[in-house]
Amino acid sequence: MKTTPEHNERVAKMTFSSVYPHYVTKVEKKGRTKEELNQVIEWLTGFDENKVKELIAEKVTFETFFQRAKLNPNANLITGVICGYRIEEIENTLTQQVRYLDKLVDELAKGRKMEKILRAG
């Protein structure tokens, strides 16, 4: 499924601060912790908990969020379907990066082991 330019633009302009509370709610409802969520975010982006708080306070868009991130070299190992899109087939880099994060949060919420989520072999 191809993403549309409109979809990519909408993803780019969404603020991380508007989505983060939903990530927290999703993982906590399934018995996981905010600390585990932050560990997953740090693995993908290099942002520790304090940096995440700064980015939330700054109300950065996903575009800015991922421009500042140092994406994990193993991020390309994140595959599968999220929100109806096969991650490895998304052509827009930013949209793909946002879906990487969505997929990791989803795996965390589904109770997957941290080593598997962090692609630790």
mmCIF file of N, CA and C in Angstrom:
data_model
loop_
_atom_site.group_PDB
_atom_site.id
_atom_site.type_symbol
_atom_site.label_atom_id
_atom_site.label_comp_id
_atom_site.label_asym_id
_atom_site.label_seq_id
_atom_site.Cartn_x
_atom_site.Cartn_y
_atom_site.Cartn_z
ATOM 1 N N MET A 1 0.853 -1.192 0.000
ATOM 2 C CA MET A 1 0.000 0.000 0.000
ATOM 3 C C MET A 1 0.886 1.238 0.000
ATOM 4 N N LYS A 2 0.697 2.089 -0.982
ATOM 5 C CA LYS A 2 1.509 3.297 -1.093
ATOM 6 C C LYS A 2 0.917 4.417 -0.232
ATOM 7 N N THR A 3 1.806 5.165 0.405
ATOM 8 C CA THR A 3 1.325 6.331 1.145
ATOM 9 C C THR A 3 1.150 7.481 0.159
ATOM 10 N N THR A 4 0.189 8.335 0.431
ATOM 11 C CA THR A 4 -0.053 9.484 -0.447
ATOM 12 C C THR A 4 0.768 10.675 0.042
ATOM 13 N N PRO A 5 1.036 11.632 -0.836
ATOM 14 C CA PRO A 5 1.738 12.848 -0.383
ATOM 15 C C PRO A 5 1.005 13.537 0.767
ATOM 16 N N GLU A 6 -0.328 13.499 0.743
ATOM 17 C CA GLU A 6 -1.126 14.123 1.812
ATOM 18 C C GLU A 6 -0.905 13.391 3.136
ATOM 19 N N HIS A 7 -0.884 12.071 3.065
ATOM 20 C CA HIS A 7 -0.645 11.259 4.262
ATOM 21 C C HIS A 7 0.738 11.568 4.822
ATOM 22 N N ASN A 8 1.745 11.610 3.960
ATOM 23 C CA ASN A 8 3.116 11.883 4.396
ATOM 24 C C ASN A 8 3.230 13.266 5.037
ATOM 25 N N GLU A 9 2.531 14.237 4.463
ATOM 26 C CA GLU A 9 2.533 15.602 5.002
ATOM 27 C C GLU A 9 1.877 15.642 6.379
ATOM 28 N N ARG A 10 0.762 14.922 6.524
ATOM 29 C CA ARG A 10 0.048 14.874 7.804
ATOM 30 C C ARG A 10 0.939 14.251 8.883
ATOM 31 N N VAL A 11 1.632 13.171 8.535
ATOM 32 C CA VAL A 11 2.539 12.509 9.473
ATOM 33 C C VAL A 11 3.664 13.468 9.870
ATOM 34 N N ALA A 12 4.242 14.158 8.898
ATOM 35 C CA ALA A 12 5.360 15.070 9.153
ATOM 36 C C ALA A 12 4.971 16.202 10.104
ATOM 37 N N LYS A 13 3.741 16.693 9.992
ATOM 38 C CA LYS A 13 3.309 17.859 10.774
ATOM 39 C C LYS A 13 2.740 17.499 12.145
ATOM 40 N N MET A 14 2.467 16.208 12.383
ATOM 41 C CA MET A 14 1.970 15.799 13.705
ATOM 42 C C MET A 14 3.053 16.067 14.745
ATOM 43 N N THR A 15 2.639 16.486 15.925
ATOM 44 C CA THR A 15 3.640 16.720 16.967
ATOM 45 C C THR A 15 3.853 15.448 17.768
ATOM 46 N N PHE A 16 5.099 15.221 18.126
ATOM 47 C CA PHE A 16 5.447 14.070 18.950
ATOM 48 C C PHE A 16 4.705 14.150 20.280
ATOM 49 N N SER A 17 4.580 15.374 20.818
ATOM 50 C CA SER A 17 3.927 15.549 22.125
ATOM 51 C C SER A 17 2.451 15.155 22.087
ATOM 52 N N SER A 18 1.819 15.208 20.917
ATOM 53 C CA SER A 18 0.408 14.819 20.826
ATOM 54 C C SER A 18 0.240 13.304 20.769
ATOM 55 N N VAL A 19 1.276 12.583 20.349
ATOM 56 C CA VAL A 19 1.193 11.133 20.181
ATOM 57 C C VAL A 19 1.770 10.380 21.384
ATOM 58 N N TYR A 20 2.794 10.943 22.012
ATOM 59 C CA TYR A 20 3.485 10.264 23.115
ATOM 60 C C TYR A 20 2.534 9.792 24.225
ATOM 61 N N PRO A 21 1.577 10.631 24.689
ATOM 62 C CA PRO A 21 0.664 10.147 25.739
ATOM 63 C C PRO A 21 -0.128 8.905 25.304
ATOM 64 N N HIS A 22 -0.437 8.803 24.012
ATOM 65 C CA HIS A 22 -1.159 7.632 23.499
ATOM 66 C C HIS A 22 -0.267 6.391 23.549
ATOM 67 N N TYR A 23 1.016 6.584 23.255
ATOM 68 C CA TYR A 23 1.977 5.472 23.382
ATOM 69 C C TYR A 23 2.022 4.985 24.828
ATOM 70 N N VAL A 24 2.119 5.939 25.765
ATOM 71 C CA VAL A 24 2.192 5.597 27.195
ATOM 72 C C VAL A 24 0.937 4.819 27.608
ATOM 73 N N THR A 25 -0.228 5.337 27.254
ATOM 74 C CA THR A 25 -1.496 4.684 27.597
ATOM 75 C C THR A 25 -1.551 3.279 27.019
ATOM 76 N N LYS A 26 -1.154 3.140 25.756
ATOM 77 C CA LYS A 26 -1.214 1.846 25.086
ATOM 78 C C LYS A 26 -0.349 0.801 25.797
ATOM 79 N N VAL A 27 0.881 1.158 26.128
ATOM 80 C CA VAL A 27 1.765 0.165 26.754
ATOM 81 C C VAL A 27 1.365 -0.109 28.202
ATOM 82 N N GLU A 28 0.954 0.927 28.934
ATOM 83 C CA GLU A 28 0.571 0.737 30.340
ATOM 84 C C GLU A 28 -0.701 -0.093 30.469
ATOM 85 N N LYS A 29 -1.645 0.067 29.521
ATOM 86 C CA LYS A 29 -2.869 -0.741 29.539
ATOM 87 C C LYS A 29 -2.546 -2.222 29.397
ATOM 88 N N LYS A 30 -1.428 -2.518 28.767
ATOM 89 C CA LYS A 30 -1.026 -3.909 28.535
ATOM 90 C C LYS A 30 0.013 -4.394 29.548
ATOM 91 N N GLY A 31 0.208 -3.606 30.631
ATOM 92 C CA GLY A 31 1.088 -4.055 31.702
ATOM 93 C C GLY A 31 2.564 -3.745 31.498
ATOM 94 N N ARG A 32 2.877 -2.932 30.509
ATOM 95 C CA ARG A 32 4.269 -2.523 30.317
ATOM 96 C C ARG A 32 4.448 -1.137 30.952
ATOM 97 N N THR A 33 5.693 -0.653 31.001
ATOM 98 C CA THR A 33 5.949 0.602 31.713
ATOM 99 C C THR A 33 6.404 1.722 30.781
ATOM 100 N N LYS A 34 6.267 2.932 31.303
ATOM 101 C CA LYS A 34 6.743 4.115 30.596
ATOM 102 C C LYS A 34 8.263 4.016 30.410
ATOM 103 N N GLU A 35 8.955 3.426 31.392
ATOM 104 C CA GLU A 35 10.414 3.256 31.311
ATOM 105 C C GLU A 35 10.770 2.350 30.134
ATOM 106 N N GLU A 36 9.989 1.280 29.960
ATOM 107 C CA GLU A 36 10.231 0.388 28.815
ATOM 108 C C GLU A 36 9.968 1.117 27.501
ATOM 109 N N LEU A 37 8.919 1.923 27.479
ATOM 110 C CA LEU A 37 8.624 2.727 26.288
ATOM 111 C C LEU A 37 9.799 3.643 25.983
ATOM 112 N N ASN A 38 10.304 4.317 27.008
ATOM 113 C CA ASN A 38 11.440 5.225 26.798
ATOM 114 C C ASN A 38 12.683 4.472 26.334
ATOM 115 N N GLN A 39 12.851 3.246 26.822
ATOM 116 C CA GLN A 39 13.983 2.424 26.378
ATOM 117 C C GLN A 39 13.874 2.123 24.877
ATOM 118 N N VAL A 40 12.668 1.819 24.429
ATOM 119 C CA VAL A 40 12.422 1.540 23.016
ATOM 120 C C VAL A 40 12.684 2.797 22.176
ATOM 121 N N ILE A 41 12.199 3.940 22.648
ATOM 122 C CA ILE A 41 12.410 5.202 21.923
ATOM 123 C C ILE A 41 13.901 5.513 21.849
ATOM 124 N N GLU A 42 14.615 5.303 22.960
ATOM 125 C CA GLU A 42 16.055 5.579 22.967
ATOM 126 C C GLU A 42 16.789 4.649 22.012
ATOM 127 N N TRP A 43 16.401 3.395 21.969
ATOM 128 C CA TRP A 43 17.054 2.447 21.059
ATOM 129 C C TRP A 43 16.902 2.925 19.611
ATOM 130 N N LEU A 44 15.687 3.358 19.246
ATOM 131 C CA LEU A 44 15.419 3.761 17.862
ATOM 132 C C LEU A 44 16.059 5.101 17.514
ATOM 133 N N THR A 45 15.985 6.079 18.442
ATOM 134 C CA THR A 45 16.328 7.460 18.089
ATOM 135 C C THR A 45 17.602 7.997 18.735
ATOM 136 N N GLY A 46 18.033 7.348 19.815
ATOM 137 C CA GLY A 46 19.168 7.877 20.576
ATOM 138 C C GLY A 46 18.747 8.888 21.630
ATOM 139 N N PHE A 47 17.451 9.202 21.712
ATOM 140 C CA PHE A 47 16.969 10.191 22.684
ATOM 141 C C PHE A 47 16.723 9.531 24.033
ATOM 142 N N ASP A 48 17.416 10.012 25.071
ATOM 143 C CA ASP A 48 17.140 9.492 26.410
ATOM 144 C C ASP A 48 15.871 10.163 26.961
ATOM 145 N N GLU A 49 15.471 9.745 28.157
ATOM 146 C CA GLU A 49 14.218 10.236 28.742
ATOM 147 C C GLU A 49 14.200 11.764 28.861
ATOM 148 N N ASN A 50 15.324 12.372 29.263
ATOM 149 C CA ASN A 50 15.364 13.833 29.401
ATOM 150 C C ASN A 50 15.200 14.528 28.057
ATOM 151 N N LYS A 51 15.826 13.976 27.019
ATOM 152 C CA LYS A 51 15.712 14.565 25.682
ATOM 153 C C LYS A 51 14.274 14.433 25.180
ATOM 154 N N VAL A 52 13.646 13.301 25.455
ATOM 155 C CA VAL A 52 12.246 13.107 25.063
ATOM 156 C C VAL A 52 11.378 14.170 25.733
ATOM 157 N N LYS A 53 11.611 14.409 27.033
ATOM 158 C CA LYS A 53 10.849 15.445 27.752
ATOM 159 C C LYS A 53 11.054 16.824 27.115
ATOM 160 N N GLU A 54 12.300 17.133 26.735
ATOM 161 C CA GLU A 54 12.601 18.417 26.068
ATOM 162 C C GLU A 54 11.837 18.538 24.749
ATOM 163 N N LEU A 55 11.856 17.473 23.961
ATOM 164 C CA LEU A 55 11.189 17.489 22.653
ATOM 165 C C LEU A 55 9.677 17.629 22.813
ATOM 166 N N ILE A 56 9.134 17.017 23.869
ATOM 167 C CA ILE A 56 7.702 17.151 24.157
ATOM 168 C C ILE A 56 7.393 18.600 24.538
ATOM 169 N N ALA A 57 8.217 19.159 25.415
ATOM 170 C CA ALA A 57 8.008 20.553 25.849
ATOM 171 C C ALA A 57 8.130 21.527 24.672
ATOM 172 N N GLU A 58 9.022 21.189 23.752
ATOM 173 C CA GLU A 58 9.254 22.038 22.577
ATOM 174 C C GLU A 58 8.153 21.871 21.527
ATOM 175 N N LYS A 59 7.320 20.819 21.699
ATOM 176 C CA LYS A 59 6.238 20.514 20.761
ATOM 177 C C LYS A 59 6.746 20.336 19.320
ATOM 178 N N VAL A 60 7.826 19.563 19.183
ATOM 179 C CA VAL A 60 8.396 19.331 17.851
ATOM 180 C C VAL A 60 7.478 18.439 17.018
ATOM 181 N N THR A 61 7.528 18.654 15.715
ATOM 182 C CA THR A 61 6.799 17.780 14.796
ATOM 183 C C THR A 61 7.600 16.488 14.638
ATOM 184 N N PHE A 62 6.957 15.471 14.079
ATOM 185 C CA PHE A 62 7.679 14.230 13.804
ATOM 186 C C PHE A 62 8.820 14.493 12.824
ATOM 187 N N GLU A 63 8.619 15.443 11.920
ATOM 188 C CA GLU A 63 9.680 15.796 10.967
ATOM 189 C C GLU A 63 10.935 16.249 11.715
ATOM 190 N N THR A 64 10.777 17.176 12.636
ATOM 191 C CA THR A 64 11.901 17.671 13.442
ATOM 192 C C THR A 64 12.443 16.577 14.346
ATOM 193 N N PHE A 65 11.558 15.809 14.959
ATOM 194 C CA PHE A 65 11.932 14.721 15.858
ATOM 195 C C PHE A 65 12.910 13.771 15.164
ATOM 196 N N PHE A 66 12.552 13.333 13.958
ATOM 197 C CA PHE A 66 13.412 12.368 13.273
ATOM 198 C C PHE A 66 14.606 13.027 12.584
ATOM 199 N N GLN A 67 14.527 14.321 12.282
ATOM 200 C CA GLN A 67 15.712 15.026 11.767
ATOM 201 C C GLN A 67 16.803 15.064 12.834
ATOM 202 N N ARG A 68 16.400 15.205 14.085
ATOM 203 C CA ARG A 68 17.365 15.297 15.192
ATOM 204 C C ARG A 68 17.823 13.920 15.690
ATOM 205 N N ALA A 69 17.077 12.885 15.340
ATOM 206 C CA ALA A 69 17.370 11.532 15.834
ATOM 207 C C ALA A 69 18.609 10.953 15.142
ATOM 208 N N LYS A 70 19.294 10.078 15.882
ATOM 209 C CA LYS A 70 20.357 9.260 15.297
ATOM 210 C C LYS A 70 19.767 7.857 15.220
ATOM 211 N N LEU A 71 19.162 7.565 14.069
ATOM 212 C CA LEU A 71 18.431 6.309 13.921
ATOM 213 C C LEU A 71 19.342 5.106 14.117
ATOM 214 N N ASN A 72 18.867 4.146 14.883
ATOM 215 C CA ASN A 72 19.627 2.923 15.145
ATOM 216 C C ASN A 72 19.944 2.231 13.818
ATOM 217 N N PRO A 73 21.202 1.779 13.641
ATOM 218 C CA PRO A 73 21.564 1.106 12.385
ATOM 219 C C PRO A 73 20.750 -0.169 12.120
ATOM 220 N N ASN A 74 20.148 -0.739 13.157
ATOM 221 C CA ASN A 74 19.321 -1.937 12.980
ATOM 222 C C ASN A 74 17.846 -1.624 12.758
ATOM 223 N N ALA A 75 17.513 -0.357 12.594
ATOM 224 C CA ALA A 75 16.104 0.021 12.403
ATOM 225 C C ALA A 75 15.506 -0.667 11.178
ATOM 226 N N ASN A 76 16.325 -0.929 10.172
ATOM 227 C CA ASN A 76 15.806 -1.578 8.962
ATOM 228 C C ASN A 76 15.351 -3.018 9.219
ATOM 229 N N LEU A 77 15.676 -3.559 10.403
ATOM 230 C CA LEU A 77 15.213 -4.904 10.767
ATOM 231 C C LEU A 77 13.759 -4.885 11.249
ATOM 232 N N ILE A 78 13.199 -3.683 11.421
ATOM 233 C CA ILE A 78 11.799 -3.549 11.837
ATOM 234 C C ILE A 78 10.943 -3.725 10.582
ATOM 235 N N THR A 79 10.200 -4.833 10.553
ATOM 236 C CA THR A 79 9.374 -5.122 9.384
ATOM 237 C C THR A 79 7.984 -5.511 9.843
ATOM 238 N N GLY A 80 7.101 -5.645 8.887
ATOM 239 C CA GLY A 80 5.743 -6.062 9.205
ATOM 240 C C GLY A 80 4.742 -4.997 8.808
ATOM 241 N N VAL A 81 3.505 -5.210 9.219
ATOM 242 C CA VAL A 81 2.420 -4.297 8.846
ATOM 243 C C VAL A 81 1.996 -3.500 10.069
ATOM 244 N N ILE A 82 1.858 -2.191 9.872
ATOM 245 C CA ILE A 82 1.348 -1.317 10.935
ATOM 246 C C ILE A 82 0.436 -0.284 10.270
ATOM 247 N N CYS A 83 -0.731 -0.078 10.824
ATOM 248 C CA CYS A 83 -1.698 0.887 10.283
ATOM 249 C C CYS A 83 -2.016 0.603 8.806
ATOM 250 N N GLY A 84 -1.983 -0.671 8.433
ATOM 251 C CA GLY A 84 -2.317 -1.037 7.057
ATOM 252 C C GLY A 84 -1.184 -0.898 6.059
ATOM 253 N N TYR A 85 0.001 -0.520 6.518
ATOM 254 C CA TYR A 85 1.148 -0.342 5.614
ATOM 255 C C TYR A 85 2.234 -1.357 5.954
ATOM 256 N N ARG A 86 2.829 -1.966 4.930
ATOM 257 C CA ARG A 86 3.988 -2.831 5.136
ATOM 258 C C ARG A 86 5.187 -1.903 5.274
ATOM 259 N N ILE A 87 5.798 -1.887 6.456
ATOM 260 C CA ILE A 87 6.843 -0.924 6.800
ATOM 261 C C ILE A 87 7.983 -0.900 5.792
ATOM 262 N N GLU A 88 8.460 -2.079 5.430
ATOM 263 C CA GLU A 88 9.627 -2.127 4.545
ATOM 264 C C GLU A 88 9.333 -1.635 3.125
ATOM 265 N N GLU A 89 8.056 -1.431 2.791
ATOM 266 C CA GLU A 89 7.690 -0.953 1.449
ATOM 267 C C GLU A 89 7.335 0.530 1.426
ATOM 268 N N ILE A 90 7.351 1.193 2.567
ATOM 269 C CA ILE A 90 7.031 2.634 2.604
ATOM 270 C C ILE A 90 8.195 3.402 1.986
ATOM 271 N N GLU A 91 7.898 4.191 0.971
ATOM 272 C CA GLU A 91 8.955 4.891 0.233
ATOM 273 C C GLU A 91 9.376 6.199 0.896
ATOM 274 N N ASN A 92 8.450 6.865 1.567
ATOM 275 C CA ASN A 92 8.775 8.128 2.222
ATOM 276 C C ASN A 92 9.551 7.829 3.510
ATOM 277 N N THR A 93 10.782 8.332 3.590
ATOM 278 C CA THR A 93 11.667 8.017 4.710
ATOM 279 C C THR A 93 11.070 8.403 6.053
ATOM 280 N N LEU A 94 10.535 9.615 6.155
ATOM 281 C CA LEU A 94 9.971 10.070 7.434
ATOM 282 C C LEU A 94 8.787 9.209 7.846
ATOM 283 N N THR A 95 7.877 8.949 6.931
ATOM 284 C CA THR A 95 6.713 8.126 7.249
ATOM 285 C C THR A 95 7.170 6.745 7.704
ATOM 286 N N GLN A 96 8.182 6.205 7.047
ATOM 287 C CA GLN A 96 8.713 4.899 7.430
ATOM 288 C C GLN A 96 9.290 4.941 8.850
ATOM 289 N N GLN A 97 10.005 6.011 9.178
ATOM 290 C CA GLN A 97 10.593 6.135 10.520
ATOM 291 C C GLN A 97 9.507 6.228 11.593
ATOM 292 N N VAL A 98 8.449 6.983 11.322
ATOM 293 C CA VAL A 98 7.339 7.094 12.274
ATOM 294 C C VAL A 98 6.689 5.725 12.454
ATOM 295 N N ARG A 99 6.535 4.989 11.374
ATOM 296 C CA ARG A 99 5.942 3.641 11.458
ATOM 297 C C ARG A 99 6.867 2.667 12.184
ATOM 298 N N TYR A 100 8.190 2.861 12.074
ATOM 299 C CA TYR A 100 9.120 2.062 12.882
ATOM 300 C C TYR A 100 8.765 2.223 14.354
ATOM 301 N N LEU A 101 8.610 3.484 14.769
ATOM 302 C CA LEU A 101 8.294 3.775 16.168
ATOM 303 C C LEU A 101 6.944 3.166 16.551
ATOM 304 N N ASP A 102 5.951 3.332 15.688
ATOM 305 C CA ASP A 102 4.629 2.753 15.948
ATOM 306 C C ASP A 102 4.733 1.240 16.129
ATOM 307 N N LYS A 103 5.505 0.595 15.284
ATOM 308 C CA LYS A 103 5.647 -0.866 15.332
ATOM 309 C C LYS A 103 6.321 -1.308 16.634
ATOM 310 N N LEU A 104 7.358 -0.584 17.054
ATOM 311 C CA LEU A 104 8.039 -0.930 18.303
ATOM 312 C C LEU A 104 7.098 -0.783 19.498
ATOM 313 N N VAL A 105 6.316 0.278 19.508
ATOM 314 C CA VAL A 105 5.347 0.506 20.592
ATOM 315 C C VAL A 105 4.309 -0.622 20.577
ATOM 316 N N ASP A 106 3.873 -0.996 19.401
ATOM 317 C CA ASP A 106 2.915 -2.081 19.249
ATOM 318 C C ASP A 106 3.480 -3.399 19.791
ATOM 319 N N GLU A 107 4.718 -3.693 19.440
ATOM 320 C CA GLU A 107 5.357 -4.921 19.917
ATOM 321 C C GLU A 107 5.494 -4.913 21.441
ATOM 322 N N LEU A 108 5.841 -3.754 21.999
ATOM 323 C CA LEU A 108 5.955 -3.614 23.450
ATOM 324 C C LEU A 108 4.597 -3.901 24.102
ATOM 325 N N ALA A 109 3.562 -3.291 23.563
ATOM 326 C CA ALA A 109 2.213 -3.467 24.112
ATOM 327 C C ALA A 109 1.725 -4.909 23.991
ATOM 328 N N LYS A 110 2.200 -5.606 22.980
ATOM 329 C CA LYS A 110 1.769 -6.994 22.780
ATOM 330 C C LYS A 110 2.561 -7.974 23.636
ATOM 331 N N GLY A 111 3.480 -7.450 24.458
ATOM 332 C CA GLY A 111 4.193 -8.313 25.393
ATOM 333 C C GLY A 111 5.433 -8.986 24.832
ATOM 334 N N ARG A 112 5.897 -8.516 23.689
ATOM 335 C CA ARG A 112 7.102 -9.103 23.097
ATOM 336 C C ARG A 112 8.298 -8.851 24.005
ATOM 337 N N LYS A 113 9.232 -9.784 24.040
ATOM 338 C CA LYS A 113 10.428 -9.631 24.869
ATOM 339 C C LYS A 113 11.263 -8.457 24.370
ATOM 340 N N MET A 114 11.858 -7.720 25.333
ATOM 341 C CA MET A 114 12.636 -6.527 25.000
ATOM 342 C C MET A 114 13.779 -6.848 24.016
ATOM 343 N N GLU A 115 14.457 -7.998 24.204
ATOM 344 C CA GLU A 115 15.564 -8.327 23.286
ATOM 345 C C GLU A 115 15.074 -8.413 21.845
ATOM 346 N N LYS A 116 13.870 -8.949 21.666
ATOM 347 C CA LYS A 116 13.293 -9.074 20.318
ATOM 348 C C LYS A 116 12.915 -7.692 19.772
ATOM 349 N N ILE A 117 12.298 -6.882 20.634
ATOM 350 C CA ILE A 117 11.881 -5.541 20.202
ATOM 351 C C ILE A 117 13.108 -4.728 19.773
ATOM 352 N N LEU A 118 14.188 -4.845 20.554
ATOM 353 C CA LEU A 118 15.391 -4.063 20.264
ATOM 354 C C LEU A 118 16.306 -4.760 19.268
ATOM 355 N N ARG A 119 15.758 -5.755 18.601
ATOM 356 C CA ARG A 119 16.470 -6.448 17.522
ATOM 357 C C ARG A 119 17.880 -6.864 17.951
ATOM 358 N N ALA A 120 17.946 -7.496 19.137
ATOM 359 C CA ALA A 120 19.250 -7.868 19.718
ATOM 360 C C ALA A 120 19.689 -9.292 19.357
ATOM 361 N N GLY A 121 19.106 -9.840 18.316
ATOM 362 C CA GLY A 121 19.550 -11.146 17.818
ATOM 363 C C GLY A 121 19.202 -12.285 18.613
#
